mmCIF file of C-alpha atoms and ligand atoms in Angstrom:
data_model
loop_
_atom_site.group_PDB
_atom_site.id
_atom_site.type_symbol
_atom_site.label_atom_id
_atom_site.label_comp_id
_atom_site.label_asym_id
_atom_site.label_seq_id
_atom_site.Cartn_x
_atom_site.Cartn_y
_atom_site.Cartn_z
ATOM 1 C CA MET A 1 109.551 148.313 79.408
ATOM 2 C CA ASN A 2 109.327 151.102 76.808
ATOM 3 C CA ILE A 3 110.018 150.455 73.139
ATOM 4 C CA ILE A 4 110.163 152.698 70.079
ATOM 5 C CA PHE A 5 109.274 151.229 66.660
ATOM 6 C CA ILE A 6 110.934 153.111 63.807
ATOM 7 C CA GLY A 7 110.089 152.355 60.187
ATOM 8 C CA ALA A 8 108.786 153.942 57.018
ATOM 9 C CA SER A 9 105.048 154.188 56.396
ATOM 10 C CA GLY A 10 103.841 150.714 55.438
ATOM 11 C CA SER A 11 106.857 149.004 57.027
ATOM 12 C CA GLY A 12 104.535 146.881 59.157
ATOM 13 C CA LYS A 13 105.473 148.623 62.409
ATOM 14 C CA GLY A 14 101.823 149.320 63.299
ATOM 15 C CA THR A 15 100.832 145.688 62.772
ATOM 16 C CA GLN A 16 103.820 144.447 64.807
ATOM 17 C CA ALA A 17 103.193 147.021 67.539
ATOM 18 C CA LYS A 18 99.662 145.646 68.017
ATOM 19 C CA ILE A 19 100.931 142.034 68.195
ATOM 20 C CA ILE A 20 103.875 142.703 70.526
ATOM 21 C CA ALA A 21 101.863 145.051 72.779
ATOM 22 C CA LYS A 22 99.308 142.308 73.333
ATOM 23 C CA LYS A 23 101.932 139.653 74.061
ATOM 24 C CA LEU A 24 103.923 141.797 76.516
ATOM 25 C CA ASN A 25 101.013 143.734 78.025
ATOM 26 C CA LEU A 26 102.329 147.050 76.765
ATOM 27 C CA CYS A 27 100.247 150.044 75.686
ATOM 28 C CA HIS A 28 100.507 150.681 71.932
ATOM 29 C CA ILE A 29 100.616 154.411 71.197
ATOM 30 C CA SER A 30 100.477 155.317 67.514
ATOM 31 C CA SER A 31 101.106 159.011 66.809
ATOM 32 C CA GLY A 32 99.367 158.631 63.431
ATOM 33 C CA ASP A 33 96.215 157.202 65.089
ATOM 34 C CA LEU A 34 96.225 159.932 67.752
ATOM 35 C CA LEU A 35 96.550 162.582 65.049
ATOM 36 C CA ARG A 36 93.800 161.054 62.877
ATOM 37 C CA GLU A 37 91.457 161.205 65.894
ATOM 38 C CA TYR A 38 92.592 164.715 66.777
ATOM 39 C CA ARG A 39 92.079 166.200 63.306
ATOM 40 C CA GLU A 40 88.382 165.206 63.439
ATOM 41 C CA LYS A 41 87.765 167.434 66.469
ATOM 42 C CA GLY A 42 87.095 170.561 64.429
ATOM 43 C CA THR A 43 89.624 172.726 66.307
ATOM 44 C CA GLU A 44 92.101 175.107 64.642
ATOM 45 C CA ALA A 45 95.025 172.858 65.688
ATOM 46 C CA GLY A 46 93.148 169.858 64.284
ATOM 47 C CA ARG A 47 92.735 171.666 60.965
ATOM 48 C CA ILE A 48 96.468 172.436 60.869
ATOM 49 C CA ALA A 49 97.272 168.777 61.630
ATOM 50 C CA ARG A 50 95.044 167.684 58.730
ATOM 51 C CA GLU A 51 96.786 170.041 56.301
ATOM 52 C CA TYR A 52 100.212 168.637 57.147
ATOM 53 C CA MET A 53 99.043 165.028 57.072
ATOM 54 C CA GLU A 54 97.362 165.362 53.707
ATOM 55 C CA ALA A 55 100.555 166.851 52.274
ATOM 56 C CA GLY A 56 102.631 163.965 53.701
ATOM 57 C CA LYS A 57 104.524 166.361 55.983
ATOM 58 C CA TRP A 58 105.295 166.027 59.676
ATOM 59 C CA VAL A 59 102.760 167.790 61.909
ATOM 60 C CA PRO A 60 104.292 170.627 64.035
ATOM 61 C CA ILE A 61 106.137 169.284 67.058
ATOM 62 C CA GLU A 62 104.084 171.127 69.690
ATOM 63 C CA ILE A 63 100.868 169.398 68.551
ATOM 64 C CA VAL A 64 102.369 165.891 68.401
ATOM 65 C CA VAL A 65 104.357 166.102 71.627
ATOM 66 C CA ARG A 66 101.323 167.298 73.603
ATOM 67 C CA LEU A 67 99.199 164.428 72.257
ATOM 68 C CA ILE A 68 101.865 161.809 73.073
ATOM 69 C CA LYS A 69 102.641 163.169 76.536
ATOM 70 C CA ASP A 70 98.948 163.465 77.473
ATOM 71 C CA LYS A 71 98.337 159.901 76.306
ATOM 72 C CA ILE A 72 101.288 158.532 78.320
ATOM 73 C CA ALA A 73 100.127 160.461 81.419
ATOM 74 C CA ASP A 74 96.537 159.162 81.022
ATOM 75 C CA VAL A 75 97.677 155.543 80.731
ATOM 76 C CA GLN A 76 100.054 155.906 83.694
ATOM 77 C CA LYS A 77 97.200 157.360 85.775
ATOM 78 C CA GLU A 78 94.861 154.484 84.885
ATOM 79 C CA SER A 79 97.701 151.935 85.304
ATOM 80 C CA LYS A 80 95.562 148.747 84.766
ATOM 81 C CA GLY A 81 98.684 146.555 84.905
ATOM 82 C CA VAL A 82 100.244 148.038 81.762
ATOM 83 C CA GLN A 83 103.967 147.180 81.732
ATOM 84 C CA GLY A 84 105.117 150.065 79.529
ATOM 85 C CA PHE A 85 104.654 151.522 76.053
ATOM 86 C CA ILE A 86 105.307 150.835 72.422
ATOM 87 C CA LEU A 87 105.678 154.158 70.624
ATOM 88 C CA ASP A 88 104.766 153.694 66.979
ATOM 89 C CA GLY A 89 105.548 156.680 64.733
ATOM 90 C CA PHE A 90 107.107 158.787 67.477
ATOM 91 C CA PRO A 91 109.785 160.180 67.624
ATOM 92 C CA ARG A 92 110.005 160.941 63.925
ATOM 93 C CA ASN A 93 112.935 163.322 64.098
ATOM 94 C CA ILE A 94 115.767 164.105 66.505
ATOM 95 C CA GLU A 95 114.007 167.149 67.921
ATOM 96 C CA GLN A 96 111.122 164.880 69.017
ATOM 97 C CA ALA A 97 113.539 162.262 70.421
ATOM 98 C CA LYS A 98 115.164 164.911 72.610
ATOM 99 C CA VAL A 99 111.902 165.933 74.292
ATOM 100 C CA LEU A 100 110.840 162.364 75.073
ATOM 101 C CA ASP A 101 111.171 162.034 78.839
ATOM 102 C CA ILE A 102 110.541 158.324 79.456
ATOM 103 C CA LYS A 103 113.339 155.741 79.668
ATOM 104 C CA ILE A 104 113.656 153.812 76.400
ATOM 105 C CA ASP A 105 114.727 150.151 76.633
ATOM 106 C CA TYR A 106 114.703 149.229 72.927
ATOM 107 C CA VAL A 107 114.482 150.922 69.550
ATOM 108 C CA VAL A 108 113.252 148.488 66.914
ATOM 109 C CA ASN A 109 114.537 149.583 63.509
ATOM 110 C CA PHE A 110 112.363 148.208 60.660
ATOM 111 C CA ASN A 111 114.450 147.839 57.484
ATOM 112 C CA ASN A 112 112.498 147.648 54.230
ATOM 113 C CA ASP A 113 113.036 148.009 50.536
ATOM 114 C CA LEU A 114 111.141 151.290 50.022
ATOM 115 C CA SER A 115 110.207 150.572 46.398
ATOM 116 C CA GLY A 116 108.067 147.599 47.547
ATOM 117 C CA LEU A 117 106.462 149.651 50.314
ATOM 118 C CA ALA A 118 104.833 152.206 48.015
ATOM 119 C CA LYS A 119 102.752 149.438 46.418
ATOM 120 C CA ARG A 120 101.873 148.044 49.846
ATOM 121 C CA LEU A 121 100.584 151.487 50.895
ATOM 122 C CA THR A 122 98.394 152.138 47.869
ATOM 123 C CA GLU A 123 96.817 148.683 48.367
ATOM 124 C CA ARG A 124 96.294 149.154 52.121
ATOM 125 C CA ARG A 125 92.763 149.239 53.549
ATOM 126 C CA THR A 126 91.602 149.665 57.168
ATOM 127 C CA CYS A 127 88.424 148.283 58.717
ATOM 128 C CA LYS A 128 86.100 151.022 60.046
ATOM 129 C CA ASP A 129 84.794 148.707 62.760
ATOM 130 C CA CYS A 130 87.717 146.685 64.144
ATOM 131 C CA GLY A 131 90.639 148.832 62.903
ATOM 132 C CA ALA A 132 92.470 145.843 61.361
ATOM 133 C CA ILE A 133 94.653 146.556 58.324
ATOM 134 C CA PHE A 134 94.599 144.498 55.109
ATOM 135 C CA ASN A 135 95.843 144.352 51.553
ATOM 136 C CA ILE A 136 92.946 144.748 49.068
ATOM 137 C CA LYS A 137 93.547 141.144 47.945
ATOM 138 C CA GLN A 138 92.728 139.858 51.452
ATOM 139 C CA LEU A 139 89.254 141.480 51.581
ATOM 140 C CA LYS A 140 86.147 139.308 51.368
ATOM 141 C CA ASP A 141 83.649 140.802 48.893
ATOM 142 C CA GLY A 142 85.307 144.169 49.515
ATOM 143 C CA LYS A 143 84.754 143.891 53.291
ATOM 144 C CA CYS A 144 86.840 143.132 56.372
ATOM 145 C CA PRO A 145 87.645 139.383 56.426
ATOM 146 C CA LEU A 146 87.596 139.412 60.253
ATOM 147 C CA CYS A 147 84.353 141.211 61.149
ATOM 148 C CA ASN A 148 82.709 141.936 57.766
ATOM 149 C CA GLY A 149 82.988 145.696 58.475
ATOM 150 C CA GLU A 150 83.313 148.397 55.806
ATOM 151 C CA VAL A 151 86.899 149.263 54.880
ATOM 152 C CA TYR A 152 88.443 152.586 53.870
ATOM 153 C CA GLN A 153 91.618 153.853 52.249
ATOM 154 C CA ARG A 154 93.607 156.479 54.150
ATOM 155 C CA THR A 155 93.522 159.839 52.355
ATOM 156 C CA ASP A 156 97.334 160.089 52.610
ATOM 157 C CA ASP A 157 97.923 156.709 50.925
ATOM 158 C CA ASN A 158 98.249 158.216 47.439
ATOM 159 C CA GLU A 159 101.396 158.258 45.280
ATOM 160 C CA GLU A 160 102.305 161.921 45.740
ATOM 161 C CA THR A 161 101.895 161.941 49.527
ATOM 162 C CA ILE A 162 103.708 158.608 49.851
ATOM 163 C CA LYS A 163 106.712 160.096 48.037
ATOM 164 C CA ALA A 164 106.778 163.059 50.447
ATOM 165 C CA ARG A 165 106.491 160.752 53.479
ATOM 166 C CA PHE A 166 109.364 158.520 52.289
ATOM 167 C CA ASN A 167 111.490 161.577 51.683
ATOM 168 C CA SER A 168 110.878 162.914 55.213
ATOM 169 C CA PHE A 169 111.521 159.409 56.572
ATOM 170 C CA LEU A 170 114.942 159.173 54.927
ATOM 171 C CA THR A 171 116.096 162.667 55.806
ATOM 172 C CA GLU A 172 114.547 163.112 59.268
ATOM 173 C CA THR A 173 113.506 159.790 60.815
ATOM 174 C CA LYS A 174 116.435 157.535 59.834
ATOM 175 C CA PRO A 175 118.844 159.812 61.769
ATOM 176 C CA VAL A 176 116.806 159.029 64.912
ATOM 177 C CA VAL A 177 118.164 155.450 64.726
ATOM 178 C CA ASP A 178 121.726 156.832 64.662
ATOM 179 C CA TYR A 179 120.867 159.049 67.636
ATOM 180 C CA TYR A 180 119.936 155.977 69.737
ATOM 181 C CA ARG A 181 122.577 153.553 68.382
ATOM 182 C CA PRO A 182 125.455 154.634 70.675
ATOM 183 C CA MET A 183 123.166 153.831 73.651
ATOM 184 C CA GLY A 184 123.269 150.137 72.604
ATOM 185 C CA ILE A 185 119.473 149.789 72.497
ATOM 186 C CA VAL A 186 118.848 149.568 68.729
ATOM 187 C CA VAL A 187 117.572 146.279 67.327
ATOM 188 C CA ASP A 188 117.719 145.904 63.519
ATOM 189 C CA ILE A 189 114.906 143.937 61.900
ATOM 190 C CA ASP A 190 114.502 142.649 58.341
ATOM 191 C CA ALA A 191 110.918 143.861 57.931
ATOM 192 C CA ASP A 192 110.402 142.567 54.382
ATOM 193 C CA LYS A 193 109.614 139.071 55.758
ATOM 194 C CA SER A 194 106.141 137.689 56.595
ATOM 195 C CA ILE A 195 104.240 139.081 59.602
ATOM 196 C CA GLU A 196 104.985 135.907 61.616
ATOM 197 C CA GLU A 197 108.707 135.975 60.798
ATOM 198 C CA VAL A 198 109.022 139.643 61.728
ATOM 199 C CA THR A 199 107.238 139.001 65.051
ATOM 200 C CA LYS A 200 109.699 136.149 65.753
ATOM 201 C CA GLN A 201 112.681 138.385 65.007
ATOM 202 C CA ILE A 202 111.381 141.008 67.461
ATOM 203 C CA GLU A 203 110.598 138.424 70.142
ATOM 204 C CA ARG A 204 114.078 136.918 69.874
ATOM 205 C CA VAL A 205 115.704 140.209 70.860
ATOM 206 C CA ILE A 206 113.163 141.717 73.260
ATOM 207 C CA LYS A 207 113.007 139.949 76.571
HETATM 208 P P1 LIG B 301 101.420 157.214 60.161
HETATM 209 O O1 LIG B 301 100.057 156.715 60.525
HETATM 210 O O2 LIG B 301 102.449 156.881 61.217
HETATM 211 O O3 LIG B 301 101.845 156.824 58.769
HETATM 212 O O4 LIG B 301 101.316 158.820 60.165
HETATM 213 C C1 LIG B 301 100.450 159.508 59.278
HETATM 214 C C2 LIG B 301 100.804 160.971 59.237
HETATM 215 O O5 LIG B 301 100.647 161.565 60.531
HETATM 216 C C3 LIG B 301 102.262 161.277 58.875
HETATM 217 O O6 LIG B 301 102.476 161.270 57.468
HETATM 218 C C4 LIG B 301 102.429 162.673 59.476
HETATM 219 O O7 LIG B 301 101.806 163.664 58.699
HETATM 220 C C5 LIG B 301 101.635 162.552 60.783
HETATM 221 N N1 LIG B 301 102.489 162.078 61.901
HETATM 222 C C6 LIG B 301 102.463 160.868 62.522
HETATM 223 N N2 LIG B 301 103.367 160.817 63.510
HETATM 224 C C7 LIG B 301 104.003 162.011 63.524
HETATM 225 C C8 LIG B 301 105.047 162.573 64.301
HETATM 226 N N3 LIG B 301 105.672 161.874 65.268
HETATM 227 N N4 LIG B 301 105.430 163.837 64.030
HETATM 228 C C9 LIG B 301 104.840 164.565 63.062
HETATM 229 N N5 LIG B 301 103.857 164.097 62.280
HETATM 230 C C10 LIG B 301 103.425 162.832 62.501
#
C-alpha cells in the first residue's frame, strides 16, 4: 500500500507518517529529511538544495525526484517485508505528482488553520540523537524528554521562511489534492486535533 501525506509545514504529517508507517509496516520517506541529508554532502547540487531550502522555496524538481526514486528503488531492492511507502512532503506540486510512477492507494490531506501552524513551527525542536520532534515546552531542561539528547531548531523555521513556505503550499501543493481527488483516493483529515485523535482519524479510513 502506498500513501501520500499532504499538509503544510508543521501540519503534523511527519509525526503521523512515523506512527502510521510503524503500525502498517510501511517505509516512511520524507523528502525534507532526504534533502537535509543531501545538502550536507558538500556537492554542487547539495549547495543548490540548501539555498532553496533556506529561502523557503521548493528545491528544483530534478534533484528531489532523483532522491525519491533512488530511495524507493533501494527499499524495494532490500525488501525486508516492507508493505509499501508513506511519502511525506512529496509530491509538492503537480509536476512532481505527474512523474511519480508508483500506484497510489490513498492521499491523506491534512487540513490546518495556518495561523496556528506558524507558532508551532517557530517553537519546534528536533532531537539530534533520536530524531523525535517536540514543542519547546515539552523539553526537559532544554533536552530531549525521550533520550536526553541535544535538540536543535531547523534553520528554515524562522518567520520569513515560514511565510514563503506557506505561500508555496497554498499556490502549488494544495492543487495536488485536487489533482488526486477525481481518482477517489483523497482522505480529508482535521489535523488541528491532538496527535492521538489525528492518528485515529487516519486509521479509520486506511485499511
Ligand atoms: P519539510 O521538511 O517537508 O518541511 O521540507 C523542508 C524544505 O525542503 C522545504 O521548505 C523545501 O525547500 C524542501 N523540500 C521538501 N520536499 C520538497 C519537494 N517535494 N520538492 C521541493 N522541495 C522540497
